[in-house]
């Protein structure tokens, strides 16, 4: 069975030494954060994720979920483990205390989600999706909806699910046909059918808070005619009256490539009772709150799978004896060394580290921006942070899930034939993480969102803010010569990014060219962001080493991996830049 | 269920117009080849692969193989289908007629294997592995072994299997411990256990011809002390005496990520009777004959999965209605177009075509070299072709399986969430093809084989021959301006390849640097080979169009995809070249 040990030292490095959370005490939720409270939080988080969620991961994959007469049974142990998380207060970490949340900074909740997802991605969804649903109701729901649903979600007594996709409406939500009818009592009745709905029927909790996107009579065509409804599994009457089953029903489950312990199914609404969230025909607003939250969650999934895959690759290659690297060529032919000593294996491991460690830095930086956007006393700081978070959300979703898949793939490769065998358990990482590039908007959709809504629509304002931030970091210079190559590479890469951005936002640019270059542009931005984080991390490591910190190997490895990134990965920037500006001319003939 | 239609037009284009088989009539097996005989062969091949093997593919994945008391049951229909292939003469296509083979050129057999593998990769192994076993016995076996085993293999009455890997000896065959003891009657007894052995127990045929690598007492340490033995499942006595079960036994089957219809298991040899192939302690020779044959077979698997994945992506994206590309921005918001009209989807499809079509060209070119190396009347021509085939074998194995995986992955991406669902059937392509990067030597091992044995060991002789061949093709010039960009890109890329080659073979180069750059070097060589093939294909297409051929769209698409390759894929050459020459310095600290 695969192993996992939460990388607490890595988290602390990013939080304490790179992002230096202590310097953000103006945020109310950060006021009482110290390295000690962070350490305690991380220890507790690691303990429950490793202790309760990890042991169920492989079993969950093998058992899968079972459907019978509309009821779904999750794998053995899932319901108990969920109750353990709820009982110990690991649900609703960053929710408002007014509604039963724990009021922690979002950045700490994100550390927890990463650990949980590394330990058991399928299980993590039962907790993670509730967050997206909470956030949508919290931001746009009526007071009555908030009072009814938020405390139950925050305490984990109920879970949440998002109902968007229909058979003919995936990326194109404007095609949604599920319809809603207004009732005399102010509620609505929902009719229709949706597919690929995750965690909307299970045996972990009695009730499930479904958020369903539907269309009212007379609504405008397309996505601007959508409305959002709370459609609970159980209709809770006031007082002690028994709950009544709502007419939302799981009619089948999909057999999937992976994520088998998370039930994904088709749902029908036969006049189900629903309650409007936000205004009629204005469902896009709460939906995007929910979807953006979910997209960052998916980015974390990519990162989390990369972490656990990397850990298992390091462990296996350190133990597996096979062959002699050139440096041992004089050894007897029946002497074999751990394969981690072979340069080609080391290259795979370094690539895994290069993504995973900077990915964590970026993910937590993004979480910090969101915390700032919500809590900073200064209006301009909030706006600026919100703009950076919005810009980077599609980038992190797409880049992290692509790289998470790559790392999971490298993990299999490091295991040789053993990686292909189910018992070893690492091929599950690849099957599980594959879905992250598809759901919550395919990665192609993320790239279009980035280029159209986040770059071209504001004529480059947000991206220029990002570029300026990265340039400022470069101008500061490094503390010694160890990061010169990375710095030079970043100077060139940021120039490429600037050039492509100008090309994209240029007056009269053909939208077909935006679309053709969107994916390469997103990858370029992701790569530059990674380089920026590596530079920040290498600088923090150099600072620590200069202060004669006792963890010298840890810091030296950071500087080394920053060099690897600069040598082998960052040079792709110019290739991506060229491709991004090719336009769509060569795509005419398929 | 996924569809597959053998790309007969593509095969004919490569055979008739690019490689122009008619010009190779000096090879005895090619003497009677004409476009008409080729067309007839391809039609027959397509008919049986589509008709018999394809319908069993998804079912085979779902049913898998079953083990009970040492016996293995293949999925329903496999045994019948196998008999259909044997009965209709589709086994032993290129084997010597002296031993019951059909005596066809290897290049035609390869067309058949690609189709078979696209239709059903797991099933194809039952036929493909027999070829490797036939070839090893044919090249190094005694006359008695040949007479006993080859006709049965050629007619498909028996199948073959290769037994190499042991739990502690995968990439490093020198660690093999299975031992052999010489008997008074000239036979041997085999003792030991091996893992990850494919198709060595099944219900398709009564007997199975196992080739087992083992070590004799007093053998030198390492791979130079290995011997190869035929260890048949059934020991056939002379005349009408009943066959006796040999002491080779399947003790368990693996649960794998994919290729579930191909039984992969652990085997024990409890004094099993074996017959030496070649000389004692000299098993490497016949083993490499077998392994090289199998490696090209694995390359074809990568290509074949790419083809079927591409076909399904084209079909789905042509039907699935979703969104409006920028060019349709004025359409009503509830009007959706086939997603093939979106530039980002087209880019994925073009990338799939760019690999698959040139990959086929290269694979068939390699098969032609092997045919020349065996049959050409001129000694120097034979030597030259053999040298090119040996050079390109690890390249094709690694490059084609990496790209085949990439194309299978893009196919899922083109399907969105539907690609993740088992019923759609395309995620099976990715799970099946994943193993091709691991077995018959991981792709990392291929890269080391290339750099050490094929490039450095002969001080660049073979690779320089390849470079010269490509340069000659460039100097010929193209027939019009349509391939200028590709030609210029190739001029630059071949220069990069030359530079890196000189760097690699330079006196005193550290072997650690060879190992660190091996993978990038292989990818660079693969990319240059693809570019060379695109240029050849574009030129053939231009010739046909100039002659006013009636299939204008077909040829125009070739020129267009060559342009796409030149614009978007070939520029990676300089990045790969730089990486290949970085050395191993930055890999020190993992």
PDB file of C-alpha atoms in Angstrom, chain A residues 347-526:
ATOM      1  CA  UNK A 347      16.057  13.566 -13.227  1.00  0.00           C
ATOM      2  CA  UNK A 348      12.517  12.246 -12.840  1.00  0.00           C
ATOM      3  CA  UNK A 349      12.621  12.782  -9.084  1.00  0.00           C
ATOM      4  CA  UNK A 350      13.964  16.313  -9.437  1.00  0.00           C
ATOM      5  CA  UNK A 351      11.203  17.154 -11.881  1.00  0.00           C
ATOM      6  CA  UNK A 352       8.651  15.901  -9.367  1.00  0.00           C
ATOM      7  CA  UNK A 353      10.203  18.048  -6.634  1.00  0.00           C
ATOM      8  CA  UNK A 354      10.505  21.057  -8.903  1.00  0.00           C
ATOM      9  CA  UNK A 355       6.767  21.107  -9.481  1.00  0.00           C
ATOM     10  CA  UNK A 356       5.483  19.959  -6.122  1.00  0.00           C
ATOM     11  CA  UNK A 357       7.453  22.225  -3.822  1.00  0.00           C
ATOM     12  CA  UNK A 358       6.925  25.438  -5.788  1.00  0.00           C
ATOM     13  CA  UNK A 359       3.344  24.397  -6.479  1.00  0.00           C
ATOM     14  CA  UNK A 360       2.674  24.330  -2.751  1.00  0.00           C
ATOM     15  CA  UNK A 361       4.253  27.754  -2.415  1.00  0.00           C
ATOM     16  CA  UNK A 362       2.028  29.166  -5.154  1.00  0.00           C
ATOM     17  CA  UNK A 363      -1.122  27.507  -3.854  1.00  0.00           C
ATOM     18  CA  UNK A 364      -0.578  28.956  -0.401  1.00  0.00           C
ATOM     19  CA  UNK A 365       0.316  32.334  -1.885  1.00  0.00           C
ATOM     20  CA  UNK A 366      -3.021  32.236  -3.757  1.00  0.00           C
ATOM     21  CA  UNK A 367      -4.821  31.323  -0.535  1.00  0.00           C
ATOM     22  CA  UNK A 368      -3.134  34.282   1.125  1.00  0.00           C
ATOM     23  CA  UNK A 369      -4.405  36.572  -1.635  1.00  0.00           C
ATOM     24  CA  UNK A 370      -7.937  35.323  -1.050  1.00  0.00           C
ATOM     25  CA  UNK A 371      -7.609  35.895   2.679  1.00  0.00           C
ATOM     26  CA  UNK A 372      -6.311  39.403   1.990  1.00  0.00           C
ATOM     27  CA  UNK A 373      -9.138  40.044  -0.471  1.00  0.00           C
ATOM     28  CA  UNK A 374     -11.653  39.235   2.246  1.00  0.00           C
ATOM     29  CA  UNK A 375     -10.051  40.648   5.353  1.00  0.00           C
ATOM     30  CA  UNK A 376      -7.513  43.334   4.660  1.00  0.00           C
ATOM     31  CA  UNK A 377      -8.485  46.688   6.180  1.00  0.00           C
ATOM     32  CA  UNK A 378      -7.288  48.557   3.102  1.00  0.00           C
ATOM     33  CA  UNK A 379      -9.729  48.620   0.200  1.00  0.00           C
ATOM     34  CA  UNK A 380      -7.029  48.862  -2.465  1.00  0.00           C
ATOM     35  CA  UNK A 381      -5.131  45.928  -0.961  1.00  0.00           C
ATOM     36  CA  UNK A 382      -8.299  43.867  -1.022  1.00  0.00           C
ATOM     37  CA  UNK A 383      -9.000  44.786  -4.651  1.00  0.00           C
ATOM     38  CA  UNK A 384      -5.459  44.057  -5.703  1.00  0.00           C
ATOM     39  CA  UNK A 385      -5.406  40.672  -3.988  1.00  0.00           C
ATOM     40  CA  UNK A 386      -8.813  39.725  -5.412  1.00  0.00           C
ATOM     41  CA  UNK A 387      -7.623  40.597  -8.874  1.00  0.00           C
ATOM     42  CA  UNK A 388      -4.484  38.449  -8.537  1.00  0.00           C
ATOM     43  CA  UNK A 389      -6.517  35.537  -7.166  1.00  0.00           C
ATOM     44  CA  UNK A 390      -9.031  35.774 -10.002  1.00  0.00           C
ATOM     45  CA  UNK A 391      -6.222  35.879 -12.562  1.00  0.00           C
ATOM     46  CA  UNK A 392      -4.432  32.879 -11.099  1.00  0.00           C
ATOM     47  CA  UNK A 393      -7.449  30.658 -10.413  1.00  0.00           C
ATOM     48  CA  UNK A 394      -7.677  29.190 -13.940  1.00  0.00           C
ATOM     49  CA  UNK A 395      -3.877  29.018 -14.133  1.00  0.00           C
ATOM     50  CA  UNK A 396      -3.559  27.006 -10.942  1.00  0.00           C
ATOM     51  CA  UNK A 397      -6.483  24.763 -11.857  1.00  0.00           C
ATOM     52  CA  UNK A 398      -5.035  23.883 -15.240  1.00  0.00           C
ATOM     53  CA  UNK A 399      -1.297  23.992 -14.578  1.00  0.00           C
ATOM     54  CA  UNK A 400      -1.415  22.107 -11.291  1.00  0.00           C
ATOM     55  CA  UNK A 401      -3.644  19.357 -12.584  1.00  0.00           C
ATOM     56  CA  UNK A 402      -1.564  18.906 -15.744  1.00  0.00           C
ATOM     57  CA  UNK A 403       1.598  18.756 -13.663  1.00  0.00           C
ATOM     58  CA  UNK A 404      -0.023  16.610 -10.992  1.00  0.00           C
ATOM     59  CA  UNK A 405      -0.866  14.140 -13.733  1.00  0.00           C
ATOM     60  CA  UNK A 406       2.696  14.356 -15.035  1.00  0.00           C
ATOM     61  CA  UNK A 407       4.127  13.682 -11.587  1.00  0.00           C
ATOM     62  CA  UNK A 408       1.772  10.743 -11.041  1.00  0.00           C
ATOM     63  CA  UNK A 409       2.912   9.428 -14.399  1.00  0.00           C
ATOM     64  CA  UNK A 410       6.593   9.833 -13.475  1.00  0.00           C
ATOM     65  CA  UNK A 411       5.879   7.999 -10.236  1.00  0.00           C
ATOM     66  CA  UNK A 412       4.660   4.988 -12.224  1.00  0.00           C
ATOM     67  CA  UNK A 413       7.729   5.241 -14.440  1.00  0.00           C
ATOM     68  CA  UNK A 414      10.034   5.257 -11.396  1.00  0.00           C
ATOM     69  CA  UNK A 415       8.392   2.003 -10.292  1.00  0.00           C
ATOM     70  CA  UNK A 416       8.975   0.219 -13.604  1.00  0.00           C
ATOM     71  CA  UNK A 417       6.599  -2.685 -14.199  1.00  0.00           C
ATOM     72  CA  UNK A 418       5.652  -2.659 -10.524  1.00  0.00           C
ATOM     73  CA  UNK A 419       4.051   0.734 -11.108  1.00  0.00           C
ATOM     74  CA  UNK A 420       1.528  -0.884 -13.447  1.00  0.00           C
ATOM     75  CA  UNK A 421       0.298  -3.370 -10.874  1.00  0.00           C
ATOM     76  CA  UNK A 422      -2.697  -2.536  -8.751  1.00  0.00           C
ATOM     77  CA  UNK A 423      -1.282  -3.886  -5.479  1.00  0.00           C
ATOM     78  CA  UNK A 424       1.565  -1.389  -5.523  1.00  0.00           C
ATOM     79  CA  UNK A 425      -1.118   1.277  -5.510  1.00  0.00           C
ATOM     80  CA  UNK A 426       0.653   4.047  -7.397  1.00  0.00           C
ATOM     81  CA  UNK A 427      -1.258   3.626 -10.659  1.00  0.00           C
ATOM     82  CA  UNK A 428      -4.316   4.724  -8.673  1.00  0.00           C
ATOM     83  CA  UNK A 429      -2.758   8.186  -8.356  1.00  0.00           C
ATOM     84  CA  UNK A 430      -2.744   8.576 -12.117  1.00  0.00           C
ATOM     85  CA  UNK A 431      -6.298   7.285 -12.533  1.00  0.00           C
ATOM     86  CA  UNK A 432      -7.588   9.483  -9.724  1.00  0.00           C
ATOM     87  CA  UNK A 433      -5.843  12.676 -10.770  1.00  0.00           C
ATOM     88  CA  UNK A 434      -6.825  12.306 -14.420  1.00  0.00           C
ATOM     89  CA  UNK A 435     -10.298  13.662 -13.712  1.00  0.00           C
ATOM     90  CA  UNK A 436      -8.939  16.922 -12.331  1.00  0.00           C
ATOM     91  CA  UNK A 437      -8.047  18.030 -15.856  1.00  0.00           C
ATOM     92  CA  UNK A 438     -11.657  17.481 -16.891  1.00  0.00           C
ATOM     93  CA  UNK A 439     -14.009  18.554 -14.139  1.00  0.00           C
ATOM     94  CA  UNK A 440     -14.859  22.042 -12.888  1.00  0.00           C
ATOM     95  CA  UNK A 441     -14.215  23.160 -16.470  1.00  0.00           C
ATOM     96  CA  UNK A 442     -11.743  21.264 -18.640  1.00  0.00           C
ATOM     97  CA  UNK A 443      -8.250  22.686 -18.748  1.00  0.00           C
ATOM     98  CA  UNK A 444      -9.018  24.010 -22.219  1.00  0.00           C
ATOM     99  CA  UNK A 445     -11.898  25.982 -20.721  1.00  0.00           C
ATOM    100  CA  UNK A 446      -9.575  27.331 -18.010  1.00  0.00           C
ATOM    101  CA  UNK A 447      -7.233  28.652 -20.687  1.00  0.00           C
ATOM    102  CA  UNK A 448     -10.092  30.376 -22.496  1.00  0.00           C
ATOM    103  CA  UNK A 449     -11.320  31.841 -19.214  1.00  0.00           C
ATOM    104  CA  UNK A 450      -7.831  33.171 -18.547  1.00  0.00           C
ATOM    105  CA  UNK A 451      -7.284  34.768 -21.904  1.00  0.00           C
ATOM    106  CA  UNK A 452     -10.786  36.143 -22.448  1.00  0.00           C
ATOM    107  CA  UNK A 453     -12.072  37.125 -19.032  1.00  0.00           C
ATOM    108  CA  UNK A 454      -8.877  37.630 -17.074  1.00  0.00           C
ATOM    109  CA  UNK A 455      -6.480  39.095 -19.641  1.00  0.00           C
ATOM    110  CA  UNK A 456      -8.169  40.514 -22.723  1.00  0.00           C
ATOM    111  CA  UNK A 457     -11.370  41.750 -21.020  1.00  0.00           C
ATOM    112  CA  UNK A 458      -9.454  44.065 -18.673  1.00  0.00           C
ATOM    113  CA  UNK A 459      -6.856  44.861 -21.344  1.00  0.00           C
ATOM    114  CA  UNK A 460      -4.107  43.249 -19.355  1.00  0.00           C
ATOM    115  CA  UNK A 461      -4.580  45.174 -16.109  1.00  0.00           C
ATOM    116  CA  UNK A 462      -4.428  42.152 -13.779  1.00  0.00           C
ATOM    117  CA  UNK A 463      -1.670  40.364 -15.657  1.00  0.00           C
ATOM    118  CA  UNK A 464       0.400  43.532 -15.763  1.00  0.00           C
ATOM    119  CA  UNK A 465      -0.006  43.791 -12.013  1.00  0.00           C
ATOM    120  CA  UNK A 466       1.305  40.220 -11.757  1.00  0.00           C
ATOM    121  CA  UNK A 467       4.217  40.940 -14.099  1.00  0.00           C
ATOM    122  CA  UNK A 468       5.107  44.026 -12.076  1.00  0.00           C
ATOM    123  CA  UNK A 469       5.028  42.010  -8.869  1.00  0.00           C
ATOM    124  CA  UNK A 470       7.378  39.386 -10.324  1.00  0.00           C
ATOM    125  CA  UNK A 471       9.709  42.065 -11.732  1.00  0.00           C
ATOM    126  CA  UNK A 472       9.851  43.752  -8.346  1.00  0.00           C
ATOM    127  CA  UNK A 473      10.898  40.436  -6.833  1.00  0.00           C
ATOM    128  CA  UNK A 474      13.674  40.141  -9.418  1.00  0.00           C
ATOM    129  CA  UNK A 475      14.914  43.660  -8.906  1.00  0.00           C
ATOM    130  CA  UNK A 476      15.481  42.966  -5.249  1.00  0.00           C
ATOM    131  CA  UNK A 477      18.305  40.708  -6.265  1.00  0.00           C
ATOM    132  CA  UNK A 478      19.337  37.532  -4.513  1.00  0.00           C
ATOM    133  CA  UNK A 479      21.436  37.149  -1.482  1.00  0.00           C
ATOM    134  CA  UNK A 480      24.260  35.283  -3.174  1.00  0.00           C
ATOM    135  CA  UNK A 481      25.321  33.954  -6.550  1.00  0.00           C
ATOM    136  CA  UNK A 482      23.533  30.625  -6.250  1.00  0.00           C
ATOM    137  CA  UNK A 483      20.395  31.765  -7.992  1.00  0.00           C
ATOM    138  CA  UNK A 484      21.976  33.766 -10.798  1.00  0.00           C
ATOM    139  CA  UNK A 485      20.908  31.332 -13.502  1.00  0.00           C
ATOM    140  CA  UNK A 486      17.342  31.327 -12.254  1.00  0.00           C
ATOM    141  CA  UNK A 487      17.285  35.099 -12.052  1.00  0.00           C
ATOM    142  CA  UNK A 488      18.589  35.492 -15.570  1.00  0.00           C
ATOM    143  CA  UNK A 489      16.122  32.929 -16.820  1.00  0.00           C
ATOM    144  CA  UNK A 490      13.303  34.764 -15.094  1.00  0.00           C
ATOM    145  CA  UNK A 491      14.344  38.089 -16.615  1.00  0.00           C
ATOM    146  CA  UNK A 492      14.013  36.493 -20.033  1.00  0.00           C
ATOM    147  CA  UNK A 493      10.800  34.614 -19.218  1.00  0.00           C
ATOM    148  CA  UNK A 494       8.996  37.615 -17.810  1.00  0.00           C
ATOM    149  CA  UNK A 495       9.915  39.520 -20.935  1.00  0.00           C
ATOM    150  CA  UNK A 496       8.414  36.740 -23.034  1.00  0.00           C
ATOM    151  CA  UNK A 497       5.252  36.815 -20.945  1.00  0.00           C
ATOM    152  CA  UNK A 498       5.046  40.570 -21.365  1.00  0.00           C
ATOM    153  CA  UNK A 499       5.514  40.311 -25.123  1.00  0.00           C
ATOM    154  CA  UNK A 500       2.820  37.663 -25.526  1.00  0.00           C
ATOM    155  CA  UNK A 501       0.463  39.605 -23.293  1.00  0.00           C
ATOM    156  CA  UNK A 502       0.877  42.718 -25.440  1.00  0.00           C
ATOM    157  CA  UNK A 503       0.272  40.597 -28.519  1.00  0.00           C
ATOM    158  CA  UNK A 504      -2.885  39.115 -27.010  1.00  0.00           C
ATOM    159  CA  UNK A 505      -4.441  42.394 -25.905  1.00  0.00           C
ATOM    160  CA  UNK A 506      -3.461  44.281 -29.059  1.00  0.00           C
ATOM    161  CA  UNK A 507      -6.283  46.201 -30.713  1.00  0.00           C
ATOM    162  CA  UNK A 508      -8.066  44.174 -33.346  1.00  0.00           C
ATOM    163  CA  UNK A 509      -6.502  40.843 -32.400  1.00  0.00           C
ATOM    164  CA  UNK A 510      -8.607  38.041 -33.867  1.00  0.00           C
ATOM    165  CA  UNK A 511     -10.412  36.095 -31.101  1.00  0.00           C
ATOM    166  CA  UNK A 512      -9.528  32.885 -32.961  1.00  0.00           C
ATOM    167  CA  UNK A 513      -5.892  33.727 -32.254  1.00  0.00           C
ATOM    168  CA  UNK A 514      -6.659  34.169 -28.564  1.00  0.00           C
ATOM    169  CA  UNK A 515      -8.253  30.752 -28.515  1.00  0.00           C
ATOM    170  CA  UNK A 516      -5.442  29.088 -30.456  1.00  0.00           C
ATOM    171  CA  UNK A 517      -2.798  30.486 -28.128  1.00  0.00           C
ATOM    172  CA  UNK A 518      -4.722  30.218 -24.864  1.00  0.00           C
ATOM    173  CA  UNK A 519      -3.239  26.941 -23.646  1.00  0.00           C
ATOM    174  CA  UNK A 520       0.361  27.932 -24.331  1.00  0.00           C
ATOM    175  CA  UNK A 521      -0.243  31.317 -22.746  1.00  0.00           C
ATOM    176  CA  UNK A 522      -1.603  29.680 -19.612  1.00  0.00           C
ATOM    177  CA  UNK A 523       1.370  27.326 -19.446  1.00  0.00           C
ATOM    178  CA  UNK A 524       3.757  30.236 -19.883  1.00  0.00           C
ATOM    179  CA  UNK A 525       2.112  32.143 -17.053  1.00  0.00           C
ATOM    180  CA  UNK A 526       2.173  29.017 -14.895  1.00  0.00           C
TER     181      UNK A 526
END
